[in-house]
Short mmCIF file of C-alpha atoms and ligand atoms in Angstrom, two decimals:
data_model
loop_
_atom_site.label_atom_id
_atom_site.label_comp_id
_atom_site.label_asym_id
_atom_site.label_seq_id
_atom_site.Cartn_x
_atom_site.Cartn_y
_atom_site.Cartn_z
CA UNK A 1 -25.56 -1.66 26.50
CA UNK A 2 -27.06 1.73 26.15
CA UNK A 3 -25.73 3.38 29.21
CA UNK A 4 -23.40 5.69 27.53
CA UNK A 5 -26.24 7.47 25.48
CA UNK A 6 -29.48 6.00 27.22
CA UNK A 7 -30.89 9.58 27.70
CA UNK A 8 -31.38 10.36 23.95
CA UNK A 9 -33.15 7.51 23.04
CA UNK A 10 -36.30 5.66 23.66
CA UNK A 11 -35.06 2.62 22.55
CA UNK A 12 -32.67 -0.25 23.12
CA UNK A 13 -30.39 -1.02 20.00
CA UNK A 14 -31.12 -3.86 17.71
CA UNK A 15 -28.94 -6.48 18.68
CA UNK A 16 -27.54 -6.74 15.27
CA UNK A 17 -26.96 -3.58 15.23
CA UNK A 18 -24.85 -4.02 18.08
CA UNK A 19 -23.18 -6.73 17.07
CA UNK A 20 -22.00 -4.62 14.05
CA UNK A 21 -20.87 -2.12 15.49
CA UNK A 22 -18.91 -3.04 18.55
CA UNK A 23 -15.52 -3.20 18.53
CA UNK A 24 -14.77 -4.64 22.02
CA UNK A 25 -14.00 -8.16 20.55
CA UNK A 26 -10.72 -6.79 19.07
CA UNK A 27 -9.77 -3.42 20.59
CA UNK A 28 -9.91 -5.08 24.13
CA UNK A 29 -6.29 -5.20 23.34
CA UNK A 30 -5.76 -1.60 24.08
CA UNK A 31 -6.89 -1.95 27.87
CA UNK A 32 -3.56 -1.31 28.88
CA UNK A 33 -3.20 1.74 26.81
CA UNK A 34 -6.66 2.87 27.60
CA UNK A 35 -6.27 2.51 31.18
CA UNK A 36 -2.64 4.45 31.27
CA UNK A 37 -4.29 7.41 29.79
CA UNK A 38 -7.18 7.59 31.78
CA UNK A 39 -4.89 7.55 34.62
CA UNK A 40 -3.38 10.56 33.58
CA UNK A 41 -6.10 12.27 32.31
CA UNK A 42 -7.58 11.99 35.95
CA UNK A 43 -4.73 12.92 37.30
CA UNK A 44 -4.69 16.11 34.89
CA UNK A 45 -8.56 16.99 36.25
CA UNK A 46 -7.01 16.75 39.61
CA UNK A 47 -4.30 19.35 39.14
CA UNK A 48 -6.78 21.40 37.29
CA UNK A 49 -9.43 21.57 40.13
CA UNK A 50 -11.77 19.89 38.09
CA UNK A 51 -12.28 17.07 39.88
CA UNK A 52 -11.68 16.92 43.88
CA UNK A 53 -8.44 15.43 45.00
CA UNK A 54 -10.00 12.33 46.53
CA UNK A 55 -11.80 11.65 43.36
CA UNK A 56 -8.69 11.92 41.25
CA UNK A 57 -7.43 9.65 43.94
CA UNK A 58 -10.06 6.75 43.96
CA UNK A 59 -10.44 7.63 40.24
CA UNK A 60 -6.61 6.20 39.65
CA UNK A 61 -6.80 3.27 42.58
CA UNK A 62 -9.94 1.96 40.90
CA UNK A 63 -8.09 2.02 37.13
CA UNK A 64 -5.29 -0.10 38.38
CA UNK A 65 -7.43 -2.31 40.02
CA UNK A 66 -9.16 -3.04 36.83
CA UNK A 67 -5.84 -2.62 34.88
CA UNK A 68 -4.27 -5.49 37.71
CA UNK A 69 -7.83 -7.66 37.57
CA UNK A 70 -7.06 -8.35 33.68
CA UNK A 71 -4.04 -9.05 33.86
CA UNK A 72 -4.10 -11.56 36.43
CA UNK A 73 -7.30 -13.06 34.51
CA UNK A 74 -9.40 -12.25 37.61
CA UNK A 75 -11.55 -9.35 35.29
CA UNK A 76 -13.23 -10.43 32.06
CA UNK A 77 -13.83 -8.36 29.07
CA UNK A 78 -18.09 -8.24 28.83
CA UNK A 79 -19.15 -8.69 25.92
CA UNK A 80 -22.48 -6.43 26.37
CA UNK A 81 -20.16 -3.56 26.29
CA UNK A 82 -19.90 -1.92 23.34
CA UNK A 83 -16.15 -0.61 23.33
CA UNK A 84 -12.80 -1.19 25.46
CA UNK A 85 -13.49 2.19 26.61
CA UNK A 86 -16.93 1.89 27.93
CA UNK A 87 -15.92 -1.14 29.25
CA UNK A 88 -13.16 0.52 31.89
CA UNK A 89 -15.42 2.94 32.69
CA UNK A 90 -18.58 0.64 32.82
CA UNK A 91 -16.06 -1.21 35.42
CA UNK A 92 -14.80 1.63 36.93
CA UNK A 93 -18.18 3.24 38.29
CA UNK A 94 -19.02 -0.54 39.55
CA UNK A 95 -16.22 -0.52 41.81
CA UNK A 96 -15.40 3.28 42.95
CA UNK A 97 -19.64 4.39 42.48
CA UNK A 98 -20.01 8.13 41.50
CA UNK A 99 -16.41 9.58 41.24
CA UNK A 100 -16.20 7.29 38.48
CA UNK A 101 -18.88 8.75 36.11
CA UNK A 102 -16.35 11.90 36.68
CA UNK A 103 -13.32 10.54 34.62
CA UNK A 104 -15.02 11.24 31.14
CA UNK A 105 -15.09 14.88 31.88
CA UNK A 106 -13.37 16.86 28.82
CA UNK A 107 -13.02 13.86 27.32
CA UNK A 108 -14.64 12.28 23.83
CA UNK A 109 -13.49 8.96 23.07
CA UNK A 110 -12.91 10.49 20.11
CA UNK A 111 -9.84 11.86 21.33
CA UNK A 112 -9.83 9.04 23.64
CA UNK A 113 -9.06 5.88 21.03
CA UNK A 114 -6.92 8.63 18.94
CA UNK A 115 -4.81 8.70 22.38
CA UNK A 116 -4.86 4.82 23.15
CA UNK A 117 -4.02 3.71 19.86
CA UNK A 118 -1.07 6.00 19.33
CA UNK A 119 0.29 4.47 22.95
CA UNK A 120 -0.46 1.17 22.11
CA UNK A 121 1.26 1.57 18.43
CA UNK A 122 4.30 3.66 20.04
CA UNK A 123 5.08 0.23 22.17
CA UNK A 124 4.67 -1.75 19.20
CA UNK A 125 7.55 0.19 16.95
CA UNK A 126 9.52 -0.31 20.35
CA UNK A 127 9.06 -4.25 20.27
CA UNK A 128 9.53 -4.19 16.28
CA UNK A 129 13.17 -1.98 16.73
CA UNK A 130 14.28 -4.47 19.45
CA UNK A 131 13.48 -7.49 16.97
CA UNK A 132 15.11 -5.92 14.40
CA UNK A 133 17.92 -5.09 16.58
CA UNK A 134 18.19 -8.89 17.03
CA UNK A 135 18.11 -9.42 13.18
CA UNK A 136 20.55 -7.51 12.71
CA UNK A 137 22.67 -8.90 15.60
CA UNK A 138 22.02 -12.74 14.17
CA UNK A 139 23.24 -10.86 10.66
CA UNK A 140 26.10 -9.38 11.46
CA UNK A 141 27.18 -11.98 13.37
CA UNK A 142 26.75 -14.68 10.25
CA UNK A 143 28.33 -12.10 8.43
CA UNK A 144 31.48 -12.35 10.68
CA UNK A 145 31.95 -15.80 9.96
CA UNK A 146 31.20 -15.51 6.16
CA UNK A 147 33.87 -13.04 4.83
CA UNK A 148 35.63 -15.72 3.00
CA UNK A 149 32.49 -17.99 2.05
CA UNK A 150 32.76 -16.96 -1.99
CA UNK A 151 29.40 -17.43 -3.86
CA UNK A 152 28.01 -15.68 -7.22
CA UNK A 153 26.30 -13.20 -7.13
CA UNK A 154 23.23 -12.76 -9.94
CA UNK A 155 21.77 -10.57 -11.97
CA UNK A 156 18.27 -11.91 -13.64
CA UNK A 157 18.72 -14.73 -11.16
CA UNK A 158 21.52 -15.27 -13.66
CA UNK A 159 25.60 -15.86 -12.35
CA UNK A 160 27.47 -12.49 -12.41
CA UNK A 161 30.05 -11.69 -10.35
CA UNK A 162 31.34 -13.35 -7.82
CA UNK A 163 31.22 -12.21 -3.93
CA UNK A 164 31.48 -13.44 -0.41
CA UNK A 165 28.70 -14.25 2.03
CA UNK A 166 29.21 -11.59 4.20
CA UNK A 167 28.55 -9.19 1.35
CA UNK A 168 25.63 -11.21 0.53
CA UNK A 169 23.82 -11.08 3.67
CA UNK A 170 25.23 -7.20 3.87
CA UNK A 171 22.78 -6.11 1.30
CA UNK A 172 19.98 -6.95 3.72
CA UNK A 173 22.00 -5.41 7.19
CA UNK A 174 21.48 -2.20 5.03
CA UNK A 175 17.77 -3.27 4.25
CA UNK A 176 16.93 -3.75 7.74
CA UNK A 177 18.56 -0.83 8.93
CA UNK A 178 16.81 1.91 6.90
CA UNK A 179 13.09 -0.04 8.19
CA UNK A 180 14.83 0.76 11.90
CA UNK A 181 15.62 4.37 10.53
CA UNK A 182 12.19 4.35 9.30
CA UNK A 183 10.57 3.32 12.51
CA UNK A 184 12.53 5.89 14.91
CA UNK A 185 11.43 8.46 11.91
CA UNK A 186 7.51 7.78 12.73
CA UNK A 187 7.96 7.66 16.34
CA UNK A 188 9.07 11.33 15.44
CA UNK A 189 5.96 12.49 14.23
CA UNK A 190 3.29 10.18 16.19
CA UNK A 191 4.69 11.89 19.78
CA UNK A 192 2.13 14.18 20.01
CA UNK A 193 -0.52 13.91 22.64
CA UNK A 194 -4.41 13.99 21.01
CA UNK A 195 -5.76 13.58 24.44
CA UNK A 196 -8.06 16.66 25.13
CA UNK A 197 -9.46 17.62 21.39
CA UNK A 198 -12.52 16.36 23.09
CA UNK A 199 -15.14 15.17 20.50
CA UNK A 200 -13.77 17.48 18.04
CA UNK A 201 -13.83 21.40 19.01
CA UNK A 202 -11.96 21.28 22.25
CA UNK A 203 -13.45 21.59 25.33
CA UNK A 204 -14.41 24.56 27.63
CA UNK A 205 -12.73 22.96 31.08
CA UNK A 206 -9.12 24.39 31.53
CA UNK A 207 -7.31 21.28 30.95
CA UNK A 208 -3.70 21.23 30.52
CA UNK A 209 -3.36 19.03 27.67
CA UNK A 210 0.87 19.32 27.44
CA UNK A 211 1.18 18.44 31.13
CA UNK A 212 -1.21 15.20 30.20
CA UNK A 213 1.49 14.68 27.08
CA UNK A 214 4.15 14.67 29.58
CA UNK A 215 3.04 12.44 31.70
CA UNK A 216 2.31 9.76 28.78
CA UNK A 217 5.72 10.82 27.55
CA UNK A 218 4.28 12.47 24.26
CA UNK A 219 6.47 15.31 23.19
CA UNK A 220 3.91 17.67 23.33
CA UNK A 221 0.15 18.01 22.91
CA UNK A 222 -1.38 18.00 19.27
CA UNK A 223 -1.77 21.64 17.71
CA UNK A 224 -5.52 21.38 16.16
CA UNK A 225 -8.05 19.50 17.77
CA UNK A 226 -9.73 18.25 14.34
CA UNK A 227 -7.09 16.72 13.40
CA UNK A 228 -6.02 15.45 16.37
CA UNK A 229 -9.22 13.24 16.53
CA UNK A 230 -9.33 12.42 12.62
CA UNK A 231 -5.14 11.93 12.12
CA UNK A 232 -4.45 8.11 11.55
CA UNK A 233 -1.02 9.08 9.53
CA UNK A 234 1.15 7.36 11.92
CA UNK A 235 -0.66 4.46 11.61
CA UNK A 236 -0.82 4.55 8.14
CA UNK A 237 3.07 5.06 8.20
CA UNK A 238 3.69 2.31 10.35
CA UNK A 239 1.51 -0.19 8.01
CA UNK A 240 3.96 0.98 5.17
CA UNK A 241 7.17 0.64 7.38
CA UNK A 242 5.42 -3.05 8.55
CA UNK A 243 4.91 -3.70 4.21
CA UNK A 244 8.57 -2.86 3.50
CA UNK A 245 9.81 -4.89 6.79
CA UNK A 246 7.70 -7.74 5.15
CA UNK A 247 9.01 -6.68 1.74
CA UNK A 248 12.35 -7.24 2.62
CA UNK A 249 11.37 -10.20 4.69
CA UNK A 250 10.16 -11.92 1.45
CA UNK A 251 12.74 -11.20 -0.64
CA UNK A 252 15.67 -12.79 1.73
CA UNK A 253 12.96 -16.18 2.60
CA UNK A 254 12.92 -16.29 -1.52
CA UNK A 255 16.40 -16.84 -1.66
CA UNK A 256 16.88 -19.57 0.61
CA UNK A 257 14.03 -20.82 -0.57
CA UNK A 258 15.97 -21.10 -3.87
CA UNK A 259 19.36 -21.67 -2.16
CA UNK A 260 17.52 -24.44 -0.42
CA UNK A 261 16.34 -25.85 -3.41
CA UNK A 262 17.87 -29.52 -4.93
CA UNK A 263 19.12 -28.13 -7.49
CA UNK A 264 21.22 -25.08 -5.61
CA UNK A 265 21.98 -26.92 -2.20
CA UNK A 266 23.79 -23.71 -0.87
CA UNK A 267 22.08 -23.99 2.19
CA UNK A 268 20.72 -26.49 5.13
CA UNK A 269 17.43 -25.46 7.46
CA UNK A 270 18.29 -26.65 10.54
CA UNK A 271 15.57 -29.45 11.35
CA UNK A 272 13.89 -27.57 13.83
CA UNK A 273 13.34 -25.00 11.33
CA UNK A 274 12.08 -27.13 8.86
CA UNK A 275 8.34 -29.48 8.27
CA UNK A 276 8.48 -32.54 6.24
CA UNK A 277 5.85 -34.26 4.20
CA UNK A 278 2.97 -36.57 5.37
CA UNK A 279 3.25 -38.77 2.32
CA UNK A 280 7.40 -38.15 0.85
CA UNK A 281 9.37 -39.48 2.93
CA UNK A 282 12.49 -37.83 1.88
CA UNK A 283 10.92 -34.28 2.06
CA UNK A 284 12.04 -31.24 3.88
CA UNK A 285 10.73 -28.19 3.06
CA UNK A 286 11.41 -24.48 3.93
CA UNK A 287 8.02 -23.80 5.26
CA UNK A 288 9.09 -21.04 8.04
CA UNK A 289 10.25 -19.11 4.64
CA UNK A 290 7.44 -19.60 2.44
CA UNK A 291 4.89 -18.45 5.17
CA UNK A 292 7.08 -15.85 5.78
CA UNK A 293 7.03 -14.79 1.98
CA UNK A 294 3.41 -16.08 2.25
CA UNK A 295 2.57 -13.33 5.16
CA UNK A 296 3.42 -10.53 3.02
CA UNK A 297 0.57 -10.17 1.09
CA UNK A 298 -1.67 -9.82 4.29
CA UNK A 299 0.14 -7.24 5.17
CA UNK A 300 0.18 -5.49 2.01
CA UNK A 301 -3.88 -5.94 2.11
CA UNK A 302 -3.62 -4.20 5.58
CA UNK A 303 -1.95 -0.63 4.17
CA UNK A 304 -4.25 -0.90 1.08
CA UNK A 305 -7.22 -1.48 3.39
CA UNK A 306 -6.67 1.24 5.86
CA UNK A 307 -5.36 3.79 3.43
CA UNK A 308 -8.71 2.79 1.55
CA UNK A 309 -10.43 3.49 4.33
CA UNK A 310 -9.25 6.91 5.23
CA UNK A 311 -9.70 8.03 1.68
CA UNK A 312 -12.30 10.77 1.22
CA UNK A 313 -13.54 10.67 5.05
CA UNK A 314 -14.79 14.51 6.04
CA UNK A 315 -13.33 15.86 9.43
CA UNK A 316 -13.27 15.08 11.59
CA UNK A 317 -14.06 12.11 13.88
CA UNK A 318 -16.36 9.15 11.33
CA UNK A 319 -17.04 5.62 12.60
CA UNK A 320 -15.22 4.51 9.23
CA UNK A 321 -12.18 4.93 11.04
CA UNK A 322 -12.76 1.71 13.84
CA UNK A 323 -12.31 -0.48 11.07
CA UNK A 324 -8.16 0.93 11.56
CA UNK A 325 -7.43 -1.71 14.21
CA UNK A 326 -8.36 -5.03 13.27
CA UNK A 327 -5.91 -4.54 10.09
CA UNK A 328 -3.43 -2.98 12.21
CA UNK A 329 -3.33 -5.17 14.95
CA UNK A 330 -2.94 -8.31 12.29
CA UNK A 331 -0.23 -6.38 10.40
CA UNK A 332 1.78 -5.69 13.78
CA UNK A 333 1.29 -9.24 14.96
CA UNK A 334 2.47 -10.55 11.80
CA UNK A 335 5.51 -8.31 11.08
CA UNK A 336 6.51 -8.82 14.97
CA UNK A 337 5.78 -12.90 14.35
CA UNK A 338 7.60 -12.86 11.12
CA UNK A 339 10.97 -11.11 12.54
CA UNK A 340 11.02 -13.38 15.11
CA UNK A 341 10.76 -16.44 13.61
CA UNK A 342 13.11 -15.29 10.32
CA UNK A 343 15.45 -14.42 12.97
CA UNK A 344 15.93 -18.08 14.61
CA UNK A 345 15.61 -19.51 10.97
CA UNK A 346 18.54 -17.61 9.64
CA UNK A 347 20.70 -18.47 13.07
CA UNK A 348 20.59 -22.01 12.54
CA UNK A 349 20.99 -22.39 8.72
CA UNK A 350 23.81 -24.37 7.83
CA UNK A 351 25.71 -23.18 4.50
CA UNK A 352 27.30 -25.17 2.16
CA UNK A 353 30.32 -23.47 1.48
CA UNK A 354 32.23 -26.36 -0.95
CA UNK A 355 28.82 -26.01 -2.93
CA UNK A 356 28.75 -22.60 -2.80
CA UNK A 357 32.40 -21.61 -4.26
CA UNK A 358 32.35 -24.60 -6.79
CA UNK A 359 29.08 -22.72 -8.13
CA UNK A 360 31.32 -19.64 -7.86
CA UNK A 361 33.85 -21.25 -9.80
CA UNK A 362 31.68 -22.05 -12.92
CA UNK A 363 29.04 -19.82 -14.62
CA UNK A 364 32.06 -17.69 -16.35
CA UNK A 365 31.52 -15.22 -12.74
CA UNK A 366 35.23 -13.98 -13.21
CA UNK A 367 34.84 -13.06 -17.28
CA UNK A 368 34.82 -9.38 -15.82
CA UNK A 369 38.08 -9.86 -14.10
CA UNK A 370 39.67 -11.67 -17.30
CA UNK A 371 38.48 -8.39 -19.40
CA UNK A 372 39.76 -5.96 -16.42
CA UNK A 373 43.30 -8.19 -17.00
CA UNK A 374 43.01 -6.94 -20.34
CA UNK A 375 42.44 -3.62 -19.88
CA UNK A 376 45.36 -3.08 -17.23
CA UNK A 377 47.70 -4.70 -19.91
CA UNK A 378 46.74 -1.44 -22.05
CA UNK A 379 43.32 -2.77 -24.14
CA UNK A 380 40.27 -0.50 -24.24
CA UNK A 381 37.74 -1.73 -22.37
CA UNK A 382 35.24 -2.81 -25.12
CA UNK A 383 37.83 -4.59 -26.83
CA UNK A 384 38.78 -6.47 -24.32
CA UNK A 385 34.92 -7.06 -23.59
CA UNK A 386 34.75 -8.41 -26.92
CA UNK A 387 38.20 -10.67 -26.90
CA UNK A 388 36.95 -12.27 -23.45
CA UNK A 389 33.08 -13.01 -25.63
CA UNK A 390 35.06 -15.33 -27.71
CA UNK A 391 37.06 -16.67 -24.87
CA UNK A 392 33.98 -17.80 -22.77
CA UNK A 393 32.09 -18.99 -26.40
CA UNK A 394 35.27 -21.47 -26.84
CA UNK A 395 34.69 -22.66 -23.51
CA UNK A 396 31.12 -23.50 -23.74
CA UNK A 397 32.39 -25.51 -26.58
CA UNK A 398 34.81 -26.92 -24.60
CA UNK A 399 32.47 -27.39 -21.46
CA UNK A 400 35.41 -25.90 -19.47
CA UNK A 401 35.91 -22.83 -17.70
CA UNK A 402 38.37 -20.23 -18.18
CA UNK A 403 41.15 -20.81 -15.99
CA UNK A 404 40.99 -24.39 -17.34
CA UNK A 405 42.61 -23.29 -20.76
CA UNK A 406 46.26 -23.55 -21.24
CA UNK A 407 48.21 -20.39 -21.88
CA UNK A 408 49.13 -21.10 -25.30
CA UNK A 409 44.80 -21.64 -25.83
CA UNK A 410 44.83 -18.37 -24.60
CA UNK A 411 47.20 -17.02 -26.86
CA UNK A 412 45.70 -17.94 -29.43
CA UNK A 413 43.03 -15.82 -28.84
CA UNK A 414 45.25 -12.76 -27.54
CA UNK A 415 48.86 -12.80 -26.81
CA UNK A 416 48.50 -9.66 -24.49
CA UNK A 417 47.45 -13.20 -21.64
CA UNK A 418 50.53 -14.25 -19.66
CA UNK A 419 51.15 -16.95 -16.62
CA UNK A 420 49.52 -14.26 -14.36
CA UNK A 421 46.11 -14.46 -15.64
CA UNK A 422 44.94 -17.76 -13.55
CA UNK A 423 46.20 -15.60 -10.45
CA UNK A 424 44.21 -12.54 -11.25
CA UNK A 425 40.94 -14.22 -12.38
CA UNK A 426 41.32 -17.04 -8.98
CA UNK A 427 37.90 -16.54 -7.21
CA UNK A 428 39.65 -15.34 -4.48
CA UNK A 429 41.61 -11.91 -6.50
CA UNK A 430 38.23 -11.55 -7.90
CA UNK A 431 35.85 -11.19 -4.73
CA UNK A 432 38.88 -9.78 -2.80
CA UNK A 433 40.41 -6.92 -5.16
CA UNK A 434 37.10 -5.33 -5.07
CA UNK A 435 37.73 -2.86 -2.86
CA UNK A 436 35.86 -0.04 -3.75
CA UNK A 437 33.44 1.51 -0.81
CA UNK A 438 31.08 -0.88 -0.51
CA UNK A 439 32.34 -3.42 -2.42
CA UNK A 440 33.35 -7.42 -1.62
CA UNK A 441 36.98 -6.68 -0.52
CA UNK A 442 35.82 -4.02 1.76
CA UNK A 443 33.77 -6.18 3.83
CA UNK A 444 35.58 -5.95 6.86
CA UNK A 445 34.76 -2.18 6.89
CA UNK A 446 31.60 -2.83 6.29
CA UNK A 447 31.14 -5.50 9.27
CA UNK A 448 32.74 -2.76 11.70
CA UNK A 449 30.37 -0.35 11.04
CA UNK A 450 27.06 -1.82 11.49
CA UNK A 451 28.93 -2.97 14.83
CA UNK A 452 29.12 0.21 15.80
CA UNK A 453 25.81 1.14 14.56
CA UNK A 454 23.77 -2.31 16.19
N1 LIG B 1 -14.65 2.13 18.88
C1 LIG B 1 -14.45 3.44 18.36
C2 LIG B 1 -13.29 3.44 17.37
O1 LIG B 1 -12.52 2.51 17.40
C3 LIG B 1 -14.15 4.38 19.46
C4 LIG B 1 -14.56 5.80 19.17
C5 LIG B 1 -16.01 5.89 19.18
N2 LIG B 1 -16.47 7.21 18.93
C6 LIG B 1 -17.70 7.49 18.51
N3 LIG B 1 -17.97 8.71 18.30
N4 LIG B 1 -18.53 6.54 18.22
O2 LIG B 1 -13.12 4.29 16.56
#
């Protein structure tokens, strides 16, 4: 369609051409958007004078119209329109006649996508802070009934220490809760209001762009009009907030992949969580968590792409910048897809708590705690680091762990060991003495707090 530049050319464009250049077959999902900030901008030109009251009036009645025809499937996006854009207004002047070729006064949709996308992604971080909310919620909660699940905890995927559950599934509360920090930090900074930059320069109609950013509920409007149209930071922040989210995402689906895993069994998938195999019959496999761990390269491609993308572009306004929402609609959809579904995974998994403290139990995860012994009988700490070496080598020899030597083996190796050492190296001293700030046997502290915080 070449009604929004017909007078310029002599012409009509190549139909490949348009092809490659429309976006209407993905940004039709900012109708909503576009149509809430035409609304106010028309009611803006009505305040102003700029447009007669009765326009401004039949200007907003048609709008919802449309805005109520999609929605109730009554209005279909045409597909000879180039852009969502020229699509409402295409619609618009079809319905209302003349008043509606008004609406684009002052206005570029320059400034106009700037505006819809930042409305459109604003909702978005308000959906992804409400699933997170829930994550946390279905966290906090498993965390509750997990303070005394013990477990070890590795380092190089190798036994270390060992913890609780709770503490376990505490390193992630923290996780998600600086990506919910993170998201209420870019809402900060994309609440300003592009909507009247016009193409690029402004416009010479007295608009009153902050009174339009108040009705949208933007802080305030944007401070340089350039910018305003050429600014895709936010969006760029909220693909790296969406990559961490998925980050973090992966990480957690690895480890129940693992945990999941023959060979670990510290966990269950619930069945409705889980797919099985066309051809093994005894198969079932953690799919929901691979895909999940799967999902986070797209993502990753969509912050590379867009910040690749935005790299070296001139002010202000370039068409470059249309290829922004068909990565960030697929990142939002995925993170939003990916919370959800982690979120009913990690609900209904089943853990295997025998399994899980008997792999506690063995691994030499309390050979810190026998050295610590040590040391509060008066040993320097290296010494006693070196005393329990030899202790755990004689029980590999022995295949047996280290409360499963008599005293008198371990007097042989150090008479400073008494009766009390198979109390103070139990799994339960070990995960519960640890009470430093953040620690295992601080747990409960650490549950009532993100409570309060949740
Ligand atoms: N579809 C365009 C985009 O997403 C809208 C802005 C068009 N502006 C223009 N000068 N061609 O960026």
């Amino acid at each position: 369609m070449a009604g929004l530049w017909g007078g310029r050319f002599t012409k009509e464009t190549d139909d490949r051409v348009f092809a490659f250049n429309e976006s209407l077959s993905f940004d039709k999902k900012l109708y909503r958007a576009d149509i809430t900030g035409s609304v106010a901008h028309a009611t803006m030109l009505g305040k102003q004078g700029i447009i007669s009251k009765e326009e401004m009036e039949s200007i907003i009645s048609g709008l919802n119209s449309i805005l109520a025809d999609i929605e109730n499937g009554s209005l279909e996006f045409d597909p000879k329109c180039e852009d969502i854009h020229s699509f409402v207004e295409a619609n618009l002047i079809k319905r209302i006649g003349d008043a509606g070729k008004k609406l684009h006064t002052g206005r570029s949709r320059n400034d106009q996508v700037a505006l819809d996308m930042k409305i459109y992604v604003r909702n978005e971080l308000d959906t992804m802070e409400s699933l997170l909310k829930e994550l946390l919620g279905v966290f906090v909660k498993r965390m509750e009934e997990n303070t005394e699940t013990y477990m070890p905890a590795f380092t190089h995927l190798q036994k270390a220490q060992p913890t609780n559950l709770a503490h376990y599934i505490g390193a992630y509360v923290e996780m998600f809760l600086r990506d919910r920090d993170r998201i209420k930090d870019i809402k900060k900074r994309l609440n300003l209001s592009p909507l009247g930059a016009g193409a690029l320069c402004g416009t010479t109609y007295d608009l009153d762009r902050d009174y339009v950013a108040q009705l949208l509920e933007f802080d305030c409007a944007t401070y340089n009009s350039m910018d305003s149209v050429s600014d895709r930071d936010y969006l760029i922040e909220t693909l790296n907030a969406c990559a961490i989210i998925m980050m973090h995402l992966s990480r957690f689906s690895e480890e129940l992949i693992i945990w999941n895993s023959n060979e670990y069994r510290f966990v269950e998938m619930d069945d409705a969580f889980s797919t099985g195999s066309s051809i093994m019959p005894q198969k079932k496999n953690p799919d929901i968590a691979e895909l999940v761990r799967g999902k986070t390269g797209r993502v990753y491609g969509s912050l590379m792409s867009l910040l690749t993308t935005m790299k070296g572009l001139p002010l202000a306004y370039n068409k470059d910048m249309q290829e922004d929402k068909e990565v960030a609609f697929d990142a939002l959809d995925t993170v939003k897809d990916c919370l959800a579904l982690f979120t009913g995974m990690f609900a209904t998994i089943t853990f295997n708590k025998d399994i899980m403290a008997k792999s506690a139990m063995k691994g030499f995860t309390n050979a810190t705690d026998a050295a610590d012994y040590l040391v509060k009988k008066g040993m320097p700490f290296r010494d006693a680091h070196s005393v329990i070496g030899q202790l755990v080598l004689k029980c590999i020899e022995k295949d047996c762990s280290i409360e499963e030597l008599s005293i008198d083996e371990l007097k042989e190796l150090c008479n400073m060991f008494d009766e009390d050492i198979y109390d103070a190296i139990s799994l339960k001293t070990c995960v519960e003495r640890r009470l430093t700030k953040g620690a295992p046997g601080a747990i409960k502290e650490s549950i009532e707090r993100y409570r309060k915080l949740i």
